[in-house]
Amino acid sequence: RSYIASKTSPIAYDQIDTAIEKIEASCDILLIEGAGGILVPLDSENTMLDLVKRYDATLLLVTHCKLGCINDTLVNLALLEQENIPHCWAVNCQEKDLKSYEEISLPYFKEKFSTVYHVDSQIESLAQALLDTIPKVNQD
């Protein structure tokens, strides 16, 4: 629920905490979907990034492949690095944007990054990379 949707009401973290505890008891991995971007306000004081930090989560950044995707991706990745947030990222292309992405943005991404995941064709590899990014909990 976003700041706009909540009409500026504070987020009820106690309800989220309770729901997460209940769900985590019955699963190995819990996915929490955020929408709109890392800095989308949740209330007057918190953003999606604060939610990630609160739950010590690993973040999957899904970026578009339209004009501006290089900048958007680099800005988001820089923020995640600055905040020491464990993360993976992937590109999600719409058919109409694919040609320009493959000609302009993909060559840059391939030069800059060792791996570029695409949601539509590499979901299993992306899932494994995400699992590999999650900090291991000592279970002695």
Short mmCIF file of N, CA and C in Angstrom, two decimals:
data_model
loop_
_atom_site.label_atom_id
_atom_site.label_comp_id
_atom_site.label_asym_id
_atom_site.label_seq_id
_atom_site.Cartn_x
_atom_site.Cartn_y
_atom_site.Cartn_z
N ARG A 1 0.84 -1.16 0.00
CA ARG A 1 0.00 0.00 0.00
C ARG A 1 0.89 1.23 0.00
N SER A 2 0.66 2.14 -0.89
CA SER A 2 1.52 3.31 -1.03
C SER A 2 1.01 4.49 -0.22
N TYR A 3 1.84 5.49 -0.12
CA TYR A 3 1.51 6.74 0.55
C TYR A 3 0.24 7.35 -0.03
N ILE A 4 0.15 7.33 -1.34
CA ILE A 4 -1.03 7.88 -2.01
C ILE A 4 -2.27 7.06 -1.65
N ALA A 5 -2.15 5.75 -1.71
CA ALA A 5 -3.30 4.88 -1.42
C ALA A 5 -3.71 4.97 0.04
N SER A 6 -2.73 5.19 0.93
CA SER A 6 -3.05 5.23 2.36
C SER A 6 -3.59 6.57 2.80
N LYS A 7 -3.58 7.54 1.88
CA LYS A 7 -4.02 8.91 2.22
C LYS A 7 -3.21 9.45 3.40
N THR A 8 -1.92 9.17 3.38
CA THR A 8 -0.93 9.63 4.36
C THR A 8 -1.01 8.95 5.72
N SER A 9 -1.84 7.94 5.89
CA SER A 9 -1.91 7.21 7.16
C SER A 9 -0.61 6.43 7.37
N PRO A 10 -0.14 6.36 8.61
CA PRO A 10 1.07 5.57 8.86
C PRO A 10 0.84 4.09 8.55
N ILE A 11 1.88 3.44 8.10
CA ILE A 11 1.83 2.01 7.81
C ILE A 11 1.70 1.24 9.14
N ALA A 12 0.84 0.26 9.17
CA ALA A 12 0.63 -0.56 10.37
C ALA A 12 1.63 -1.71 10.36
N TYR A 13 2.86 -1.40 10.77
CA TYR A 13 3.91 -2.41 10.75
C TYR A 13 3.61 -3.58 11.67
N ASP A 14 2.90 -3.37 12.75
CA ASP A 14 2.57 -4.48 13.63
C ASP A 14 1.75 -5.54 12.91
N GLN A 15 0.84 -5.10 12.04
CA GLN A 15 0.04 -6.05 11.26
C GLN A 15 0.91 -6.78 10.25
N ILE A 16 1.82 -6.06 9.63
CA ILE A 16 2.74 -6.69 8.67
C ILE A 16 3.64 -7.69 9.39
N ASP A 17 4.17 -7.28 10.54
CA ASP A 17 5.04 -8.18 11.32
C ASP A 17 4.32 -9.48 11.66
N THR A 18 3.08 -9.37 12.12
CA THR A 18 2.29 -10.55 12.49
C THR A 18 2.05 -11.44 11.27
N ALA A 19 1.70 -10.84 10.15
CA ALA A 19 1.44 -11.62 8.94
C ALA A 19 2.71 -12.33 8.47
N ILE A 20 3.83 -11.63 8.49
CA ILE A 20 5.09 -12.24 8.05
C ILE A 20 5.48 -13.39 8.96
N GLU A 21 5.38 -13.21 10.26
CA GLU A 21 5.70 -14.30 11.20
C GLU A 21 4.85 -15.53 10.93
N LYS A 22 3.58 -15.31 10.70
CA LYS A 22 2.66 -16.42 10.44
C LYS A 22 3.01 -17.14 9.14
N ILE A 23 3.27 -16.39 8.10
CA ILE A 23 3.57 -16.98 6.80
C ILE A 23 4.94 -17.66 6.81
N GLU A 24 5.93 -17.02 7.44
CA GLU A 24 7.28 -17.59 7.47
C GLU A 24 7.32 -18.96 8.15
N ALA A 25 6.43 -19.19 9.06
CA ALA A 25 6.40 -20.48 9.76
C ALA A 25 6.08 -21.63 8.81
N SER A 26 5.49 -21.35 7.68
CA SER A 26 5.09 -22.42 6.77
C SER A 26 5.81 -22.39 5.43
N CYS A 27 6.91 -21.65 5.33
CA CYS A 27 7.61 -21.61 4.04
C CYS A 27 9.12 -21.49 4.25
N ASP A 28 9.85 -21.83 3.21
CA ASP A 28 11.30 -21.70 3.25
C ASP A 28 11.74 -20.30 2.83
N ILE A 29 11.04 -19.74 1.86
CA ILE A 29 11.36 -18.41 1.34
C ILE A 29 10.07 -17.62 1.22
N LEU A 30 10.11 -16.41 1.67
CA LEU A 30 8.96 -15.52 1.59
C LEU A 30 9.27 -14.40 0.62
N LEU A 31 8.42 -14.24 -0.38
CA LEU A 31 8.56 -13.14 -1.33
C LEU A 31 7.56 -12.06 -0.98
N ILE A 32 8.05 -10.84 -0.91
CA ILE A 32 7.19 -9.69 -0.67
C ILE A 32 7.32 -8.79 -1.89
N GLU A 33 6.21 -8.56 -2.55
CA GLU A 33 6.26 -7.75 -3.77
C GLU A 33 6.05 -6.28 -3.43
N GLY A 34 6.98 -5.48 -3.89
CA GLY A 34 6.84 -4.02 -3.80
C GLY A 34 6.50 -3.52 -5.19
N ALA A 35 5.91 -2.38 -5.27
CA ALA A 35 5.52 -1.86 -6.57
C ALA A 35 5.88 -0.39 -6.67
N GLY A 36 6.30 0.01 -7.85
CA GLY A 36 6.50 1.43 -8.11
C GLY A 36 7.92 1.91 -8.02
N GLY A 37 8.77 1.24 -7.30
CA GLY A 37 10.16 1.66 -7.20
C GLY A 37 10.66 1.68 -5.77
N ILE A 38 11.95 1.71 -5.63
CA ILE A 38 12.62 1.59 -4.34
C ILE A 38 12.29 2.76 -3.41
N LEU A 39 12.13 3.95 -3.96
CA LEU A 39 11.89 5.12 -3.12
C LEU A 39 10.43 5.56 -3.08
N VAL A 40 9.53 4.70 -3.52
CA VAL A 40 8.10 5.02 -3.43
C VAL A 40 7.73 5.18 -1.96
N PRO A 41 7.08 6.28 -1.61
CA PRO A 41 6.69 6.46 -0.20
C PRO A 41 5.57 5.51 0.20
N LEU A 42 5.73 4.93 1.39
CA LEU A 42 4.68 4.08 1.97
C LEU A 42 3.79 4.89 2.90
N ASP A 43 4.40 5.83 3.57
CA ASP A 43 3.67 6.78 4.40
C ASP A 43 4.52 8.05 4.44
N SER A 44 4.25 8.96 5.32
CA SER A 44 4.97 10.23 5.32
C SER A 44 6.43 10.11 5.72
N GLU A 45 6.83 8.97 6.27
CA GLU A 45 8.21 8.81 6.74
C GLU A 45 8.96 7.63 6.14
N ASN A 46 8.28 6.69 5.51
CA ASN A 46 8.91 5.45 5.06
C ASN A 46 8.71 5.20 3.58
N THR A 47 9.74 4.60 2.98
CA THR A 47 9.69 4.21 1.57
C THR A 47 9.79 2.69 1.46
N MET A 48 9.70 2.19 0.23
CA MET A 48 9.90 0.76 0.00
C MET A 48 11.27 0.33 0.53
N LEU A 49 12.28 1.19 0.38
CA LEU A 49 13.62 0.87 0.87
C LEU A 49 13.61 0.64 2.38
N ASP A 50 12.86 1.43 3.10
CA ASP A 50 12.75 1.24 4.55
C ASP A 50 12.12 -0.10 4.89
N LEU A 51 11.17 -0.52 4.08
CA LEU A 51 10.53 -1.83 4.29
C LEU A 51 11.56 -2.95 4.09
N VAL A 52 12.36 -2.83 3.04
CA VAL A 52 13.41 -3.82 2.78
C VAL A 52 14.38 -3.88 3.96
N LYS A 53 14.78 -2.72 4.45
CA LYS A 53 15.71 -2.67 5.58
C LYS A 53 15.07 -3.25 6.85
N ARG A 54 13.82 -2.91 7.09
CA ARG A 54 13.13 -3.38 8.30
C ARG A 54 13.14 -4.91 8.39
N TYR A 55 12.92 -5.55 7.24
CA TYR A 55 12.84 -7.01 7.24
C TYR A 55 14.13 -7.68 6.77
N ASP A 56 15.18 -6.89 6.68
CA ASP A 56 16.50 -7.42 6.31
C ASP A 56 16.38 -8.31 5.07
N ALA A 57 15.68 -7.79 4.08
CA ALA A 57 15.34 -8.57 2.89
C ALA A 57 16.39 -8.43 1.79
N THR A 58 16.42 -9.40 0.94
CA THR A 58 17.17 -9.32 -0.31
C THR A 58 16.21 -8.79 -1.36
N LEU A 59 16.68 -7.86 -2.17
CA LEU A 59 15.80 -7.19 -3.12
C LEU A 59 16.04 -7.67 -4.55
N LEU A 60 14.97 -7.93 -5.25
CA LEU A 60 15.04 -8.21 -6.68
C LEU A 60 14.56 -6.95 -7.39
N LEU A 61 15.48 -6.29 -8.06
CA LEU A 61 15.15 -5.09 -8.83
C LEU A 61 14.78 -5.54 -10.24
N VAL A 62 13.56 -5.24 -10.64
CA VAL A 62 13.12 -5.54 -12.01
C VAL A 62 13.03 -4.21 -12.73
N THR A 63 13.82 -4.08 -13.78
CA THR A 63 13.89 -2.83 -14.51
C THR A 63 13.25 -2.97 -15.89
N HIS A 64 12.79 -1.88 -16.41
CA HIS A 64 12.17 -1.86 -17.75
C HIS A 64 13.26 -1.81 -18.81
N CYS A 65 12.88 -1.89 -20.06
CA CYS A 65 13.88 -1.79 -21.13
C CYS A 65 13.52 -0.69 -22.13
N LYS A 66 12.77 0.29 -21.67
CA LYS A 66 12.44 1.44 -22.50
C LYS A 66 13.58 2.45 -22.45
N LEU A 67 13.41 3.52 -23.21
CA LEU A 67 14.35 4.63 -23.16
C LEU A 67 14.52 5.06 -21.70
N GLY A 68 15.74 5.18 -21.26
CA GLY A 68 16.02 5.58 -19.89
C GLY A 68 16.35 4.42 -18.97
N CYS A 69 16.29 3.19 -19.48
CA CYS A 69 16.51 2.05 -18.59
C CYS A 69 17.94 1.97 -18.06
N ILE A 70 18.90 2.43 -18.85
CA ILE A 70 20.28 2.39 -18.34
C ILE A 70 20.39 3.30 -17.12
N ASN A 71 19.93 4.52 -17.25
CA ASN A 71 19.99 5.45 -16.12
C ASN A 71 19.19 4.92 -14.93
N ASP A 72 17.96 4.52 -15.17
CA ASP A 72 17.11 4.04 -14.07
C ASP A 72 17.76 2.87 -13.35
N THR A 73 18.32 1.96 -14.11
CA THR A 73 18.95 0.78 -13.52
C THR A 73 20.19 1.18 -12.71
N LEU A 74 21.05 2.00 -13.29
CA LEU A 74 22.27 2.40 -12.60
C LEU A 74 21.99 3.20 -11.33
N VAL A 75 21.01 4.09 -11.38
CA VAL A 75 20.65 4.88 -10.19
C VAL A 75 20.15 3.95 -9.09
N ASN A 76 19.27 3.02 -9.44
CA ASN A 76 18.75 2.09 -8.43
C ASN A 76 19.85 1.18 -7.88
N LEU A 77 20.71 0.68 -8.74
CA LEU A 77 21.79 -0.19 -8.27
C LEU A 77 22.75 0.58 -7.38
N ALA A 78 23.04 1.83 -7.72
CA ALA A 78 23.92 2.65 -6.88
C ALA A 78 23.32 2.85 -5.49
N LEU A 79 22.03 3.10 -5.45
CA LEU A 79 21.35 3.26 -4.15
C LEU A 79 21.42 1.97 -3.34
N LEU A 80 21.18 0.84 -3.98
CA LEU A 80 21.23 -0.44 -3.27
C LEU A 80 22.64 -0.71 -2.75
N GLU A 81 23.64 -0.41 -3.54
CA GLU A 81 25.03 -0.58 -3.10
C GLU A 81 25.34 0.35 -1.92
N GLN A 82 24.95 1.60 -2.05
CA GLN A 82 25.18 2.59 -0.99
C GLN A 82 24.54 2.17 0.32
N GLU A 83 23.37 1.57 0.24
CA GLU A 83 22.64 1.15 1.44
C GLU A 83 22.97 -0.28 1.87
N ASN A 84 23.91 -0.93 1.17
CA ASN A 84 24.32 -2.30 1.48
C ASN A 84 23.15 -3.27 1.51
N ILE A 85 22.28 -3.14 0.52
CA ILE A 85 21.13 -4.04 0.40
C ILE A 85 21.51 -5.19 -0.53
N PRO A 86 21.46 -6.43 -0.06
CA PRO A 86 21.71 -7.55 -0.96
C PRO A 86 20.65 -7.55 -2.06
N HIS A 87 21.09 -7.80 -3.28
CA HIS A 87 20.14 -7.68 -4.40
C HIS A 87 20.60 -8.44 -5.63
N CYS A 88 19.66 -8.66 -6.51
CA CYS A 88 19.87 -9.11 -7.89
C CYS A 88 19.00 -8.19 -8.74
N TRP A 89 19.27 -8.17 -10.02
CA TRP A 89 18.42 -7.37 -10.89
C TRP A 89 18.20 -8.09 -12.20
N ALA A 90 17.08 -7.74 -12.82
CA ALA A 90 16.72 -8.36 -14.09
C ALA A 90 15.94 -7.35 -14.92
N VAL A 91 15.93 -7.59 -16.21
CA VAL A 91 15.22 -6.74 -17.15
C VAL A 91 13.91 -7.43 -17.53
N ASN A 92 12.85 -6.65 -17.58
CA ASN A 92 11.55 -7.15 -18.02
C ASN A 92 11.12 -6.31 -19.22
N CYS A 93 11.20 -6.88 -20.41
CA CYS A 93 10.91 -6.15 -21.64
C CYS A 93 9.51 -6.42 -22.16
N GLN A 94 8.94 -5.37 -22.70
CA GLN A 94 7.72 -5.53 -23.47
C GLN A 94 8.14 -5.65 -24.94
N GLU A 95 7.36 -6.37 -25.70
CA GLU A 95 7.69 -6.64 -27.10
C GLU A 95 8.02 -5.37 -27.88
N LYS A 96 7.26 -4.31 -27.68
CA LYS A 96 7.44 -3.07 -28.44
C LYS A 96 8.77 -2.38 -28.16
N ASP A 97 9.40 -2.70 -27.01
CA ASP A 97 10.66 -2.06 -26.63
C ASP A 97 11.88 -2.94 -26.92
N LEU A 98 11.65 -4.17 -27.32
CA LEU A 98 12.72 -5.15 -27.42
C LEU A 98 13.80 -4.78 -28.44
N LYS A 99 13.41 -4.32 -29.61
CA LYS A 99 14.40 -4.02 -30.66
C LYS A 99 15.36 -2.92 -30.22
N SER A 100 14.84 -1.80 -29.73
CA SER A 100 15.74 -0.72 -29.32
C SER A 100 16.57 -1.14 -28.11
N TYR A 101 15.99 -1.92 -27.20
CA TYR A 101 16.75 -2.41 -26.05
C TYR A 101 17.93 -3.27 -26.51
N GLU A 102 17.67 -4.19 -27.43
CA GLU A 102 18.74 -5.08 -27.89
C GLU A 102 19.82 -4.33 -28.65
N GLU A 103 19.46 -3.24 -29.32
CA GLU A 103 20.44 -2.47 -30.08
C GLU A 103 21.22 -1.47 -29.22
N ILE A 104 20.57 -0.89 -28.23
CA ILE A 104 21.18 0.21 -27.49
C ILE A 104 21.58 -0.18 -26.07
N SER A 105 20.64 -0.64 -25.30
CA SER A 105 20.88 -0.85 -23.87
C SER A 105 21.58 -2.17 -23.55
N LEU A 106 21.17 -3.24 -24.19
CA LEU A 106 21.75 -4.55 -23.89
C LEU A 106 23.26 -4.58 -24.11
N PRO A 107 23.79 -4.02 -25.22
CA PRO A 107 25.25 -4.02 -25.36
C PRO A 107 25.96 -3.32 -24.19
N TYR A 108 25.39 -2.22 -23.73
CA TYR A 108 25.98 -1.53 -22.58
C TYR A 108 25.93 -2.42 -21.34
N PHE A 109 24.76 -3.00 -21.06
CA PHE A 109 24.62 -3.85 -19.88
C PHE A 109 25.58 -5.04 -19.94
N LYS A 110 25.74 -5.64 -21.11
CA LYS A 110 26.65 -6.78 -21.25
C LYS A 110 28.10 -6.37 -21.01
N GLU A 111 28.44 -5.16 -21.42
CA GLU A 111 29.81 -4.68 -21.19
C GLU A 111 30.05 -4.34 -19.72
N LYS A 112 29.05 -3.79 -19.07
CA LYS A 112 29.18 -3.31 -17.69
C LYS A 112 29.04 -4.42 -16.65
N PHE A 113 28.16 -5.41 -16.92
CA PHE A 113 27.84 -6.43 -15.93
C PHE A 113 28.20 -7.82 -16.46
N SER A 114 28.62 -8.69 -15.56
CA SER A 114 28.98 -10.05 -15.97
C SER A 114 27.76 -10.85 -16.41
N THR A 115 26.61 -10.55 -15.82
CA THR A 115 25.38 -11.26 -16.17
C THR A 115 24.23 -10.26 -16.25
N VAL A 116 23.40 -10.43 -17.26
CA VAL A 116 22.18 -9.64 -17.40
C VAL A 116 21.03 -10.63 -17.50
N TYR A 117 20.19 -10.65 -16.49
CA TYR A 117 19.06 -11.58 -16.47
C TYR A 117 17.85 -10.93 -17.13
N HIS A 118 17.10 -11.77 -17.84
CA HIS A 118 15.85 -11.35 -18.47
C HIS A 118 14.73 -12.20 -17.88
N VAL A 119 13.74 -11.53 -17.32
CA VAL A 119 12.66 -12.21 -16.62
C VAL A 119 11.97 -13.24 -17.51
N ASP A 120 11.72 -12.88 -18.76
CA ASP A 120 10.94 -13.76 -19.64
C ASP A 120 11.67 -15.01 -20.07
N SER A 121 13.00 -14.98 -20.14
CA SER A 121 13.71 -16.13 -20.68
C SER A 121 14.69 -16.80 -19.72
N GLN A 122 14.94 -16.19 -18.58
CA GLN A 122 15.95 -16.72 -17.67
C GLN A 122 15.44 -16.80 -16.23
N ILE A 123 14.20 -17.09 -16.06
CA ILE A 123 13.60 -17.06 -14.73
C ILE A 123 14.26 -18.06 -13.77
N GLU A 124 14.62 -19.23 -14.27
CA GLU A 124 15.25 -20.22 -13.39
C GLU A 124 16.64 -19.78 -12.96
N SER A 125 17.43 -19.24 -13.90
CA SER A 125 18.77 -18.73 -13.56
C SER A 125 18.67 -17.55 -12.61
N LEU A 126 17.70 -16.69 -12.86
CA LEU A 126 17.48 -15.54 -11.99
C LEU A 126 17.09 -15.99 -10.59
N ALA A 127 16.21 -16.96 -10.49
CA ALA A 127 15.79 -17.48 -9.19
C ALA A 127 16.99 -18.04 -8.43
N GLN A 128 17.86 -18.77 -9.11
CA GLN A 128 19.04 -19.32 -8.45
C GLN A 128 19.99 -18.21 -8.01
N ALA A 129 20.18 -17.21 -8.86
CA ALA A 129 21.05 -16.08 -8.49
C ALA A 129 20.49 -15.35 -7.28
N LEU A 130 19.19 -15.20 -7.24
CA LEU A 130 18.56 -14.55 -6.10
C LEU A 130 18.76 -15.37 -4.83
N LEU A 131 18.56 -16.67 -4.94
CA LEU A 131 18.80 -17.55 -3.78
C LEU A 131 20.25 -17.46 -3.32
N ASP A 132 21.18 -17.40 -4.27
CA ASP A 132 22.59 -17.31 -3.94
C ASP A 132 22.95 -15.97 -3.28
N THR A 133 22.13 -14.95 -3.49
CA THR A 133 22.38 -13.63 -2.93
C THR A 133 21.88 -13.50 -1.50
N ILE A 134 20.90 -14.32 -1.14
CA ILE A 134 20.33 -14.24 0.20
C ILE A 134 21.38 -14.64 1.22
N PRO A 135 21.64 -13.77 2.18
CA PRO A 135 22.64 -14.12 3.20
C PRO A 135 22.27 -15.41 3.92
N LYS A 136 23.25 -16.25 4.11
CA LYS A 136 23.02 -17.53 4.79
C LYS A 136 22.90 -17.28 6.29
N VAL A 137 21.93 -17.93 6.88
CA VAL A 137 21.71 -17.82 8.31
C VAL A 137 22.42 -18.99 8.97
N ASN A 138 23.19 -18.70 9.99
CA ASN A 138 23.91 -19.75 10.72
C ASN A 138 22.88 -20.56 11.52
N GLN A 139 22.78 -21.85 11.19
CA GLN A 139 21.77 -22.70 11.83
C GLN A 139 22.42 -23.77 12.70
N ASP A 140 23.33 -23.34 13.55
CA ASP A 140 24.01 -24.29 14.46
C ASP A 140 23.09 -24.81 15.51
#
